[in-house]
JSON list of C-alpha atoms in Angstrom, two decimals:
[
{"chain": "A", "resi": 1, "resn": "UNK", "atom": "CA", "xyz": [-139.01, -51.09, 12.29]},
{"chain": "A", "resi": 2, "resn": "UNK", "atom": "CA", "xyz": [-139.24, -47.26, 12.20]},
{"chain": "A", "resi": 3, "resn": "UNK", "atom": "CA", "xyz": [-139.10, -45.50, 15.53]},
{"chain": "A", "resi": 4, "resn": "UNK", "atom": "CA", "xyz": [-141.54, -42.73, 16.29]},
{"chain": "A", "resi": 5, "resn": "UNK", "atom": "CA", "xyz": [-140.84, -40.43, 19.31]},
{"chain": "A", "resi": 6, "resn": "UNK", "atom": "CA", "xyz": [-143.11, -37.96, 20.95]},
{"chain": "A", "resi": 7, "resn": "UNK", "atom": "CA", "xyz": [-142.49, -35.10, 23.34]},
{"chain": "A", "resi": 8, "resn": "UNK", "atom": "CA", "xyz": [-144.41, -32.88, 25.68]},
{"chain": "A", "resi": 9, "resn": "UNK", "atom": "CA", "xyz": [-148.21, -32.66, 25.29]},
{"chain": "A", "resi": 10, "resn": "UNK", "atom": "CA", "xyz": [-147.95, -34.84, 22.17]},
{"chain": "A", "resi": 11, "resn": "UNK", "atom": "CA", "xyz": [-146.47, -37.65, 24.27]},
{"chain": "A", "resi": 12, "resn": "UNK", "atom": "CA", "xyz": [-149.36, -36.98, 26.77]},
{"chain": "A", "resi": 13, "resn": "UNK", "atom": "CA", "xyz": [-151.86, -37.43, 23.91]},
{"chain": "A", "resi": 14, "resn": "UNK", "atom": "CA", "xyz": [-150.33, -40.61, 22.59]},
{"chain": "A", "resi": 15, "resn": "UNK", "atom": "CA", "xyz": [-149.68, -42.06, 26.02]},
{"chain": "A", "resi": 16, "resn": "UNK", "atom": "CA", "xyz": [-146.11, -43.02, 25.24]},
{"chain": "A", "resi": 17, "resn": "UNK", "atom": "CA", "xyz": [-142.77, -41.45, 24.36]},
{"chain": "A", "resi": 18, "resn": "UNK", "atom": "CA", "xyz": [-141.81, -43.82, 21.66]},
{"chain": "A", "resi": 19, "resn": "UNK", "atom": "CA", "xyz": [-143.23, -46.60, 19.54]},
{"chain": "A", "resi": 20, "resn": "UNK", "atom": "CA", "xyz": [-142.19, -48.81, 16.61]},
{"chain": "A", "resi": 21, "resn": "UNK", "atom": "CA", "xyz": [-144.09, -49.08, 13.43]},
{"chain": "A", "resi": 22, "resn": "UNK", "atom": "CA", "xyz": [-143.44, -51.31, 10.43]},
{"chain": "A", "resi": 23, "resn": "UNK", "atom": "CA", "xyz": [-143.37, -49.31, 7.22]},
{"chain": "A", "resi": 24, "resn": "UNK", "atom": "CA", "xyz": [-143.14, -50.28, 3.61]},
{"chain": "A", "resi": 25, "resn": "UNK", "atom": "CA", "xyz": [-142.51, -47.47, 1.12]},
{"chain": "A", "resi": 26, "resn": "UNK", "atom": "CA", "xyz": [-144.44, -45.03, 3.30]},
{"chain": "A", "resi": 27, "resn": "UNK", "atom": "CA", "xyz": [-144.67, -41.33, 2.87]},
{"chain": "A", "resi": 28, "resn": "UNK", "atom": "CA", "xyz": [-144.34, -39.03, 5.77]},
{"chain": "A", "resi": 29, "resn": "UNK", "atom": "CA", "xyz": [-147.76, -37.45, 4.99]},
{"chain": "A", "resi": 30, "resn": "UNK", "atom": "CA", "xyz": [-149.44, -40.89, 5.05]},
{"chain": "A", "resi": 31, "resn": "UNK", "atom": "CA", "xyz": [-147.72, -41.73, 8.32]},
{"chain": "A", "resi": 32, "resn": "UNK", "atom": "CA", "xyz": [-148.91, -38.46, 9.94]},
{"chain": "A", "resi": 33, "resn": "UNK", "atom": "CA", "xyz": [-152.36, -39.10, 8.73]},
{"chain": "A", "resi": 34, "resn": "UNK", "atom": "CA", "xyz": [-152.43, -42.60, 10.27]},
{"chain": "A", "resi": 35, "resn": "UNK", "atom": "CA", "xyz": [-151.14, -41.13, 13.55]},
{"chain": "A", "resi": 36, "resn": "UNK", "atom": "CA", "xyz": [-153.70, -38.39, 13.53]},
{"chain": "A", "resi": 37, "resn": "UNK", "atom": "CA", "xyz": [-156.53, -40.92, 13.06]},
{"chain": "A", "resi": 38, "resn": "UNK", "atom": "CA", "xyz": [-155.18, -42.77, 16.04]},
{"chain": "A", "resi": 39, "resn": "UNK", "atom": "CA", "xyz": [-154.30, -39.84, 18.41]},
{"chain": "A", "resi": 40, "resn": "UNK", "atom": "CA", "xyz": [-156.05, -36.78, 16.97]},
{"chain": "A", "resi": 41, "resn": "UNK", "atom": "CA", "xyz": [-152.76, -34.91, 16.63]},
{"chain": "A", "resi": 42, "resn": "UNK", "atom": "CA", "xyz": [-154.06, -32.26, 14.25]},
{"chain": "A", "resi": 43, "resn": "UNK", "atom": "CA", "xyz": [-155.27, -30.30, 17.34]},
{"chain": "A", "resi": 44, "resn": "UNK", "atom": "CA", "xyz": [-151.56, -29.50, 18.04]},
{"chain": "A", "resi": 45, "resn": "UNK", "atom": "CA", "xyz": [-149.07, -27.19, 16.29]},
{"chain": "A", "resi": 46, "resn": "UNK", "atom": "CA", "xyz": [-146.05, -29.26, 15.79]},
{"chain": "A", "resi": 47, "resn": "UNK", "atom": "CA", "xyz": [-142.58, -29.69, 14.21]},
{"chain": "A", "resi": 48, "resn": "UNK", "atom": "CA", "xyz": [-141.48, -32.95, 12.61]},
{"chain": "A", "resi": 49, "resn": "UNK", "atom": "CA", "xyz": [-137.88, -34.25, 12.50]},
{"chain": "A", "resi": 50, "resn": "UNK", "atom": "CA", "xyz": [-136.71, -37.28, 10.57]},
{"chain": "A", "resi": 51, "resn": "UNK", "atom": "CA", "xyz": [-133.30, -38.59, 11.68]},
{"chain": "A", "resi": 52, "resn": "UNK", "atom": "CA", "xyz": [-132.65, -35.47, 13.68]},
{"chain": "A", "resi": 53, "resn": "UNK", "atom": "CA", "xyz": [-133.37, -33.04, 10.86]},
{"chain": "A", "resi": 54, "resn": "UNK", "atom": "CA", "xyz": [-136.48, -30.84, 10.83]},
{"chain": "A", "resi": 55, "resn": "UNK", "atom": "CA", "xyz": [-138.66, -31.47, 7.77]},
{"chain": "A", "resi": 56, "resn": "UNK", "atom": "CA", "xyz": [-141.61, -29.81, 6.08]},
{"chain": "A", "resi": 57, "resn": "UNK", "atom": "CA", "xyz": [-144.53, -32.20, 6.59]},
{"chain": "A", "resi": 58, "resn": "UNK", "atom": "CA", "xyz": [-146.33, -30.81, 3.56]},
{"chain": "A", "resi": 59, "resn": "UNK", "atom": "CA", "xyz": [-143.49, -31.88, 1.22]},
{"chain": "A", "resi": 60, "resn": "UNK", "atom": "CA", "xyz": [-143.22, -35.38, -0.14]},
{"chain": "A", "resi": 61, "resn": "UNK", "atom": "CA", "xyz": [-140.74, -37.41, 1.99]},
{"chain": "A", "resi": 62, "resn": "UNK", "atom": "CA", "xyz": [-140.30, -41.11, 1.79]},
{"chain": "A", "resi": 63, "resn": "UNK", "atom": "CA", "xyz": [-139.86, -42.86, 5.16]},
{"chain": "A", "resi": 64, "resn": "UNK", "atom": "CA", "xyz": [-137.71, -45.97, 5.41]},
{"chain": "A", "resi": 65, "resn": "UNK", "atom": "CA", "xyz": [-138.08, -48.79, 7.96]},
{"chain": "A", "resi": 66, "resn": "UNK", "atom": "CA", "xyz": [-134.78, -47.67, 9.67]},
{"chain": "A", "resi": 67, "resn": "UNK", "atom": "CA", "xyz": [-135.77, -43.98, 10.17]},
{"chain": "A", "resi": 68, "resn": "UNK", "atom": "CA", "xyz": [-136.47, -42.19, 13.35]},
{"chain": "A", "resi": 69, "resn": "UNK", "atom": "CA", "xyz": [-139.42, -39.80, 13.14]},
{"chain": "A", "resi": 70, "resn": "UNK", "atom": "CA", "xyz": [-139.91, -37.31, 15.97]},
{"chain": "A", "resi": 71, "resn": "UNK", "atom": "CA", "xyz": [-143.04, -35.27, 16.61]},
{"chain": "A", "resi": 72, "resn": "UNK", "atom": "CA", "xyz": [-142.56, -32.11, 18.61]},
{"chain": "A", "resi": 73, "resn": "UNK", "atom": "CA", "xyz": [-145.08, -29.76, 20.16]},
{"chain": "A", "resi": 74, "resn": "UNK", "atom": "CA", "xyz": [-144.53, -25.90, 20.20]},
{"chain": "A", "resi": 75, "resn": "UNK", "atom": "CA", "xyz": [-141.26, -24.90, 21.85]},
{"chain": "A", "resi": 76, "resn": "UNK", "atom": "CA", "xyz": [-141.32, -23.40, 25.35]},
{"chain": "A", "resi": 77, "resn": "UNK", "atom": "CA", "xyz": [-137.67, -22.81, 26.27]},
{"chain": "A", "resi": 78, "resn": "UNK", "atom": "CA", "xyz": [-136.76, -19.97, 28.74]},
{"chain": "B", "resi": 1, "resn": "UNK", "atom": "CA", "xyz": [-120.12, -29.46, 21.73]},
{"chain": "B", "resi": 2, "resn": "UNK", "atom": "CA", "xyz": [-120.67, -27.07, 24.61]},
{"chain": "B", "resi": 3, "resn": "UNK", "atom": "CA", "xyz": [-122.77, -28.41, 27.39]},
{"chain": "B", "resi": 4, "resn": "UNK", "atom": "CA", "xyz": [-126.00, -26.43, 27.70]},
{"chain": "B", "resi": 5, "resn": "UNK", "atom": "CA", "xyz": [-128.41, -28.60, 29.68]},
{"chain": "B", "resi": 6, "resn": "UNK", "atom": "CA", "xyz": [-128.26, -28.62, 33.53]},
{"chain": "B", "resi": 7, "resn": "UNK", "atom": "CA", "xyz": [-130.46, -30.90, 35.58]},
{"chain": "B", "resi": 8, "resn": "UNK", "atom": "CA", "xyz": [-132.64, -28.71, 37.88]},
{"chain": "B", "resi": 9, "resn": "UNK", "atom": "CA", "xyz": [-132.36, -24.98, 38.56]},
{"chain": "B", "resi": 10, "resn": "UNK", "atom": "CA", "xyz": [-129.45, -22.86, 37.60]},
{"chain": "B", "resi": 11, "resn": "UNK", "atom": "CA", "xyz": [-128.12, -21.72, 40.96]},
{"chain": "B", "resi": 12, "resn": "UNK", "atom": "CA", "xyz": [-126.85, -18.21, 41.97]},
{"chain": "B", "resi": 13, "resn": "UNK", "atom": "CA", "xyz": [-123.54, -19.96, 42.87]},
{"chain": "B", "resi": 14, "resn": "UNK", "atom": "CA", "xyz": [-123.19, -21.36, 39.41]},
{"chain": "B", "resi": 15, "resn": "UNK", "atom": "CA", "xyz": [-123.79, -17.96, 37.87]},
{"chain": "B", "resi": 16, "resn": "UNK", "atom": "CA", "xyz": [-121.23, -16.31, 40.18]},
{"chain": "B", "resi": 17, "resn": "UNK", "atom": "CA", "xyz": [-118.77, -19.04, 39.42]},
{"chain": "B", "resi": 18, "resn": "UNK", "atom": "CA", "xyz": [-119.22, -18.44, 35.67]},
{"chain": "B", "resi": 19, "resn": "UNK", "atom": "CA", "xyz": [-118.50, -14.78, 36.04]},
{"chain": "B", "resi": 20, "resn": "UNK", "atom": "CA", "xyz": [-115.41, -15.58, 38.23]},
{"chain": "B", "resi": 21, "resn": "UNK", "atom": "CA", "xyz": [-113.98, -17.80, 35.47]},
{"chain": "B", "resi": 22, "resn": "UNK", "atom": "CA", "xyz": [-113.83, -14.89, 33.09]},
{"chain": "B", "resi": 23, "resn": "UNK", "atom": "CA", "xyz": [-111.88, -12.43, 35.33]},
{"chain": "B", "resi": 24, "resn": "UNK", "atom": "CA", "xyz": [-108.60, -13.83, 33.98]},
{"chain": "B", "resi": 25, "resn": "UNK", "atom": "CA", "xyz": [-109.55, -12.82, 30.38]},
{"chain": "B", "resi": 26, "resn": "UNK", "atom": "CA", "xyz": [-108.31, -9.25, 30.25]},
{"chain": "B", "resi": 27, "resn": "UNK", "atom": "CA", "xyz": [-109.46, -8.44, 26.73]},
{"chain": "B", "resi": 28, "resn": "UNK", "atom": "CA", "xyz": [-113.00, -8.47, 28.05]},
{"chain": "B", "resi": 29, "resn": "UNK", "atom": "CA", "xyz": [-114.49, -5.01, 28.86]},
{"chain": "B", "resi": 30, "resn": "UNK", "atom": "CA", "xyz": [-118.18, -5.83, 29.12]},
{"chain": "B", "resi": 31, "resn": "UNK", "atom": "CA", "xyz": [-120.26, -8.80, 30.25]},
{"chain": "B", "resi": 32, "resn": "UNK", "atom": "CA", "xyz": [-124.04, -9.11, 29.83]},
{"chain": "B", "resi": 33, "resn": "UNK", "atom": "CA", "xyz": [-126.28, -11.76, 31.30]},
{"chain": "B", "resi": 34, "resn": "UNK", "atom": "CA", "xyz": [-129.85, -12.76, 30.79]},
{"chain": "B", "resi": 35, "resn": "UNK", "atom": "CA", "xyz": [-131.51, -14.82, 33.47]},
{"chain": "B", "resi": 36, "resn": "UNK", "atom": "CA", "xyz": [-134.89, -16.45, 32.86]},
{"chain": "B", "resi": 37, "resn": "UNK", "atom": "CA", "xyz": [-136.81, -17.06, 36.13]},
{"chain": "B", "resi": 38, "resn": "UNK", "atom": "CA", "xyz": [-139.89, -19.17, 36.59]},
{"chain": "B", "resi": 39, "resn": "UNK", "atom": "CA", "xyz": [-143.00, -17.09, 37.29]},
{"chain": "B", "resi": 40, "resn": "UNK", "atom": "CA", "xyz": [-145.77, -18.25, 39.71]},
{"chain": "B", "resi": 41, "resn": "UNK", "atom": "CA", "xyz": [-148.46, -17.43, 37.21]},
{"chain": "B", "resi": 42, "resn": "UNK", "atom": "CA", "xyz": [-152.06, -17.76, 38.41]},
{"chain": "B", "resi": 43, "resn": "UNK", "atom": "CA", "xyz": [-154.66, -19.48, 36.19]},
{"chain": "B", "resi": 44, "resn": "UNK", "atom": "CA", "xyz": [-158.17, -19.96, 37.47]},
{"chain": "B", "resi": 45, "resn": "UNK", "atom": "CA", "xyz": [-157.08, -19.60, 41.18]},
{"chain": "B", "resi": 46, "resn": "UNK", "atom": "CA", "xyz": [-154.26, -22.04, 40.84]},
{"chain": "B", "resi": 47, "resn": "UNK", "atom": "CA", "xyz": [-150.64, -20.94, 41.09]},
{"chain": "B", "resi": 48, "resn": "UNK", "atom": "CA", "xyz": [-147.76, -22.34, 39.06]},
{"chain": "B", "resi": 49, "resn": "UNK", "atom": "CA", "xyz": [-145.38, -23.98, 41.60]},
{"chain": "B", "resi": 50, "resn": "UNK", "atom": "CA", "xyz": [-142.79, -24.82, 39.05]},
{"chain": "B", "resi": 51, "resn": "UNK", "atom": "CA", "xyz": [-142.07, -26.04, 35.42]},
{"chain": "B", "resi": 52, "resn": "UNK", "atom": "CA", "xyz": [-140.90, -29.45, 34.45]},
{"chain": "B", "resi": 53, "resn": "UNK", "atom": "CA", "xyz": [-138.62, -29.11, 31.40]},
{"chain": "B", "resi": 54, "resn": "UNK", "atom": "CA", "xyz": [-137.95, -31.76, 28.79]},
{"chain": "B", "resi": 55, "resn": "UNK", "atom": "CA", "xyz": [-136.00, -31.46, 25.53]},
{"chain": "B", "resi": 56, "resn": "UNK", "atom": "CA", "xyz": [-135.33, -33.38, 22.32]},
{"chain": "B", "resi": 57, "resn": "UNK", "atom": "CA", "xyz": [-131.67, -33.11, 23.33]},
{"chain": "B", "resi": 58, "resn": "UNK", "atom": "CA", "xyz": [-130.09, -34.38, 20.03]},
{"chain": "B", "resi": 59, "resn": "UNK", "atom": "CA", "xyz": [-131.82, -31.84, 17.88]},
{"chain": "B", "resi": 60, "resn": "UNK", "atom": "CA", "xyz": [-131.53, -29.09, 20.59]},
{"chain": "B", "resi": 61, "resn": "UNK", "atom": "CA", "xyz": [-127.69, -29.46, 20.67]},
{"chain": "B", "resi": 62, "resn": "UNK", "atom": "CA", "xyz": [-127.52, -29.18, 16.85]},
{"chain": "B", "resi": 63, "resn": "UNK", "atom": "CA", "xyz": [-129.72, -26.05, 16.87]},
{"chain": "B", "resi": 64, "resn": "UNK", "atom": "CA", "xyz": [-127.73, -24.53, 19.75]},
{"chain": "B", "resi": 65, "resn": "UNK", "atom": "CA", "xyz": [-124.50, -25.17, 17.88]},
{"chain": "B", "resi": 66, "resn": "UNK", "atom": "CA", "xyz": [-125.85, -23.26, 14.83]},
{"chain": "B", "resi": 67, "resn": "UNK", "atom": "CA", "xyz": [-127.13, -20.43, 16.89]},
{"chain": "B", "resi": 68, "resn": "UNK", "atom": "CA", "xyz": [-123.73, -20.07, 18.54]},
{"chain": "B", "resi": 69, "resn": "UNK", "atom": "CA", "xyz": [-121.83, -20.07, 15.28]},
{"chain": "B", "resi": 70, "resn": "UNK", "atom": "CA", "xyz": [-124.14, -17.60, 13.76]},
{"chain": "B", "resi": 71, "resn": "UNK", "atom": "CA", "xyz": [-123.91, -15.34, 16.78]},
{"chain": "B", "resi": 72, "resn": "UNK", "atom": "CA", "xyz": [-120.10, -15.37, 16.73]},
{"chain": "B", "resi": 73, "resn": "UNK", "atom": "CA", "xyz": [-120.26, -14.41, 13.00]},
{"chain": "B", "resi": 74, "resn": "UNK", "atom": "CA", "xyz": [-122.73, -11.52, 13.60]},
{"chain": "B", "resi": 75, "resn": "UNK", "atom": "CA", "xyz": [-121.20, -10.04, 16.71]},
{"chain": "B", "resi": 76, "resn": "UNK", "atom": "CA", "xyz": [-117.69, -9.35, 17.89]},
{"chain": "B", "resi": 77, "resn": "UNK", "atom": "CA", "xyz": [-117.75, -11.53, 21.09]},
{"chain": "B", "resi": 78, "resn": "UNK", "atom": "CA", "xyz": [-115.04, -12.89, 23.23]},
{"chain": "B", "resi": 79, "resn": "UNK", "atom": "CA", "xyz": [-117.15, -15.53, 25.03]},
{"chain": "B", "resi": 80, "resn": "UNK", "atom": "CA", "xyz": [-120.66, -16.90, 24.85]},
{"chain": "B", "resi": 81, "resn": "UNK", "atom": "CA", "xyz": [-122.40, -19.36, 27.17]},
{"chain": "B", "resi": 82, "resn": "UNK", "atom": "CA", "xyz": [-125.90, -20.67, 27.10]},
{"chain": "B", "resi": 83, "resn": "UNK", "atom": "CA", "xyz": [-127.35, -22.85, 29.85]},
{"chain": "B", "resi": 84, "resn": "UNK", "atom": "CA", "xyz": [-130.94, -24.24, 30.20]},
{"chain": "B", "resi": 85, "resn": "UNK", "atom": "CA", "xyz": [-132.50, -26.39, 32.89]},
{"chain": "B", "resi": 86, "resn": "UNK", "atom": "CA", "xyz": [-134.03, -29.81, 32.36]},
{"chain": "B", "resi": 87, "resn": "UNK", "atom": "CA", "xyz": [-136.37, -31.44, 34.99]},
{"chain": "B", "resi": 88, "resn": "UNK", "atom": "CA", "xyz": [-138.21, -29.46, 37.66]},
{"chain": "B", "resi": 89, "resn": "UNK", "atom": "CA", "xyz": [-137.47, -25.78, 38.38]},
{"chain": "B", "resi": 90, "resn": "UNK", "atom": "CA", "xyz": [-139.51, -24.11, 41.07]},
{"chain": "B", "resi": 91, "resn": "UNK", "atom": "CA", "xyz": [-141.10, -20.73, 40.82]},
{"chain": "B", "resi": 92, "resn": "UNK", "atom": "CA", "xyz": [-138.39, -18.09, 41.63]},
{"chain": "B", "resi": 93, "resn": "UNK", "atom": "CA", "xyz": [-135.60, -20.24, 40.34]},
{"chain": "B", "resi": 94, "resn": "UNK", "atom": "CA", "xyz": [-133.60, -19.62, 37.19]},
{"chain": "B", "resi": 95, "resn": "UNK", "atom": "CA", "xyz": [-134.07, -21.84, 34.18]},
{"chain": "B", "resi": 96, "resn": "UNK", "atom": "CA", "xyz": [-132.23, -20.01, 31.40]},
{"chain": "B", "resi": 97, "resn": "UNK", "atom": "CA", "xyz": [-128.80, -18.33, 31.66]},
{"chain": "B", "resi": 98, "resn": "UNK", "atom": "CA", "xyz": [-127.29, -16.55, 28.64]},
{"chain": "B", "resi": 99, "resn": "UNK", "atom": "CA", "xyz": [-123.85, -14.95, 29.25]},
{"chain": "B", "resi": 100, "resn": "UNK", "atom": "CA", "xyz": [-121.90, -12.99, 26.61]},
{"chain": "B", "resi": 101, "resn": "UNK", "atom": "CA", "xyz": [-118.66, -11.13, 26.92]},
{"chain": "B", "resi": 102, "resn": "UNK", "atom": "CA", "xyz": [-116.91, -8.70, 24.55]},
{"chain": "B", "resi": 103, "resn": "UNK", "atom": "CA", "xyz": [-114.32, -5.95, 24.63]},
{"chain": "B", "resi": 104, "resn": "UNK", "atom": "CA", "xyz": [-116.98, -3.25, 24.52]},
{"chain": "B", "resi": 105, "resn": "UNK", "atom": "CA", "xyz": [-120.58, -2.94, 25.66]},
{"chain": "B", "resi": 106, "resn": "UNK", "atom": "CA", "xyz": [-122.59, -2.37, 22.46]},
{"chain": "B", "resi": 107, "resn": "UNK", "atom": "CA", "xyz": [-122.01, -5.85, 21.13]},
{"chain": "B", "resi": 108, "resn": "UNK", "atom": "CA", "xyz": [-123.14, -7.63, 24.30]},
{"chain": "B", "resi": 109, "resn": "UNK", "atom": "CA", "xyz": [-126.60, -5.98, 24.57]},
{"chain": "B", "resi": 110, "resn": "UNK", "atom": "CA", "xyz": [-127.54, -6.86, 20.99]},
{"chain": "B", "resi": 111, "resn": "UNK", "atom": "CA", "xyz": [-125.96, -10.43, 21.25]},
{"chain": "B", "resi": 112, "resn": "UNK", "atom": "CA", "xyz": [-127.88, -11.23, 24.44]},
{"chain": "B", "resi": 113, "resn": "UNK", "atom": "CA", "xyz": [-131.23, -10.30, 22.97]},
{"chain": "B", "resi": 114, "resn": "UNK", "atom": "CA", "xyz": [-130.48, -12.17, 19.76]},
{"chain": "B", "resi": 115, "resn": "UNK", "atom": "CA", "xyz": [-129.40, -15.39, 21.67]},
{"chain": "B", "resi": 116, "resn": "UNK", "atom": "CA", "xyz": [-132.46, -15.40, 23.95]},
{"chain": "B", "resi": 117, "resn": "UNK", "atom": "CA", "xyz": [-134.89, -14.91, 21.09]},
{"chain": "B", "resi": 118, "resn": "UNK", "atom": "CA", "xyz": [-133.27, -17.70, 19.09]},
{"chain": "B", "resi": 119, "resn": "UNK", "atom": "CA", "xyz": [-133.20, -20.09, 21.93]},
{"chain": "B", "resi": 120, "resn": "UNK", "atom": "CA", "xyz": [-136.87, -19.50, 22.62]},
{"chain": "B", "resi": 121, "resn": "UNK", "atom": "CA", "xyz": [-137.96, -19.77, 19.03]},
{"chain": "B", "resi": 122, "resn": "UNK", "atom": "CA", "xyz": [-135.74, -22.54, 17.62]},
{"chain": "B", "resi": 123, "resn": "UNK", "atom": "CA", "xyz": [-134.67, -24.97, 20.30]},
{"chain": "B", "resi": 124, "resn": "UNK", "atom": "CA", "xyz": [-136.92, -27.96, 21.10]},
{"chain": "B", "resi": 125, "resn": "UNK", "atom": "CA", "xyz": [-137.49, -27.47, 24.81]},
{"chain": "B", "resi": 126, "resn": "UNK", "atom": "CA", "xyz": [-140.90, -28.21, 26.30]},
{"chain": "B", "resi": 127, "resn": "UNK", "atom": "CA", "xyz": [-142.29, -26.95, 29.64]},
{"chain": "B", "resi": 128, "resn": "UNK", "atom": "CA", "xyz": [-145.06, -28.48, 31.76]},
{"chain": "B", "resi": 129, "resn": "UNK", "atom": "CA", "xyz": [-146.34, -25.84, 34.18]},
{"chain": "B", "resi": 130, "resn": "UNK", "atom": "CA", "xyz": [-147.37, -27.61, 37.37]},
{"chain": "B", "resi": 131, "resn": "UNK", "atom": "CA", "xyz": [-149.91, -26.01, 39.66]},
{"chain": "B", "resi": 132, "resn": "UNK", "atom": "CA", "xyz": [-150.20, -26.18, 43.44]},
{"chain": "B", "resi": 133, "resn": "UNK", "atom": "CA", "xyz": [-152.97, -28.80, 43.16]},
{"chain": "B", "resi": 134, "resn": "UNK", "atom": "CA", "xyz": [-150.78, -30.98, 40.86]},
{"chain": "B", "resi": 135, "resn": "UNK", "atom": "CA", "xyz": [-152.77, -30.26, 37.69]},
{"chain": "B", "resi": 136, "resn": "UNK", "atom": "CA", "xyz": [-150.76, -28.84, 34.81]},
{"chain": "B", "resi": 137, "resn": "UNK", "atom": "CA", "xyz": [-150.83, -26.96, 31.52]},
{"chain": "B", "resi": 138, "resn": "UNK", "atom": "CA", "xyz": [-148.22, -26.81, 28.75]},
{"chain": "B", "resi": 139, "resn": "UNK", "atom": "CA", "xyz": [-146.15, -23.67, 28.41]},
{"chain": "B", "resi": 140, "resn": "UNK", "atom": "CA", "xyz": [-146.08, -22.14, 24.96]},
{"chain": "B", "resi": 141, "resn": "UNK", "atom": "CA", "xyz": [-143.71, -19.33, 24.07]},
{"chain": "B", "resi": 142, "resn": "UNK", "atom": "CA", "xyz": [-145.52, -16.17, 22.92]}
]
């Protein structure tokens, strides 16, 4: 099962900070599309990290069942 | 890995102690500090009473390590410390402390600004601004 983690206002929108999803040969774009249909995440600016590395969500990226995908809202440090 | 995150506010005592620790390093001729303090902004008649900070700590530590390394390459510094709060920090309290030391002053001014800008732009830290009436809004860096 792939783990998806959410932070800040994105966690508020999804109602959870993490969930597990079963994926078979899934692409990051498809996964984000599915999550958007469920939680309306396109209203947020966001960064995406796969296994602790920031990725460009517009580029093709295969997601494995063991991956951790993290969806981050805009940064607000300081 | 240097410890950056501190639970709750960064206290004046902690800041003074950090300075004291550097007084045995006699190659240092200039220190510079940036202290970020939580503002009691007013939005529609409600005042911010504090900010609840969270972070994706694993990625934040990686980003901070890169920022530290690049700052050491760019500036001729003796020491560099970055601290940021997690959890609740009340208005008037300090949530970000950047402290750089060098032999001469020119380096520390430029390095401080460079570090503060990069921390704000590149480190995954999130802030929930909590108002007096317990409603909230999410802070976004301009």
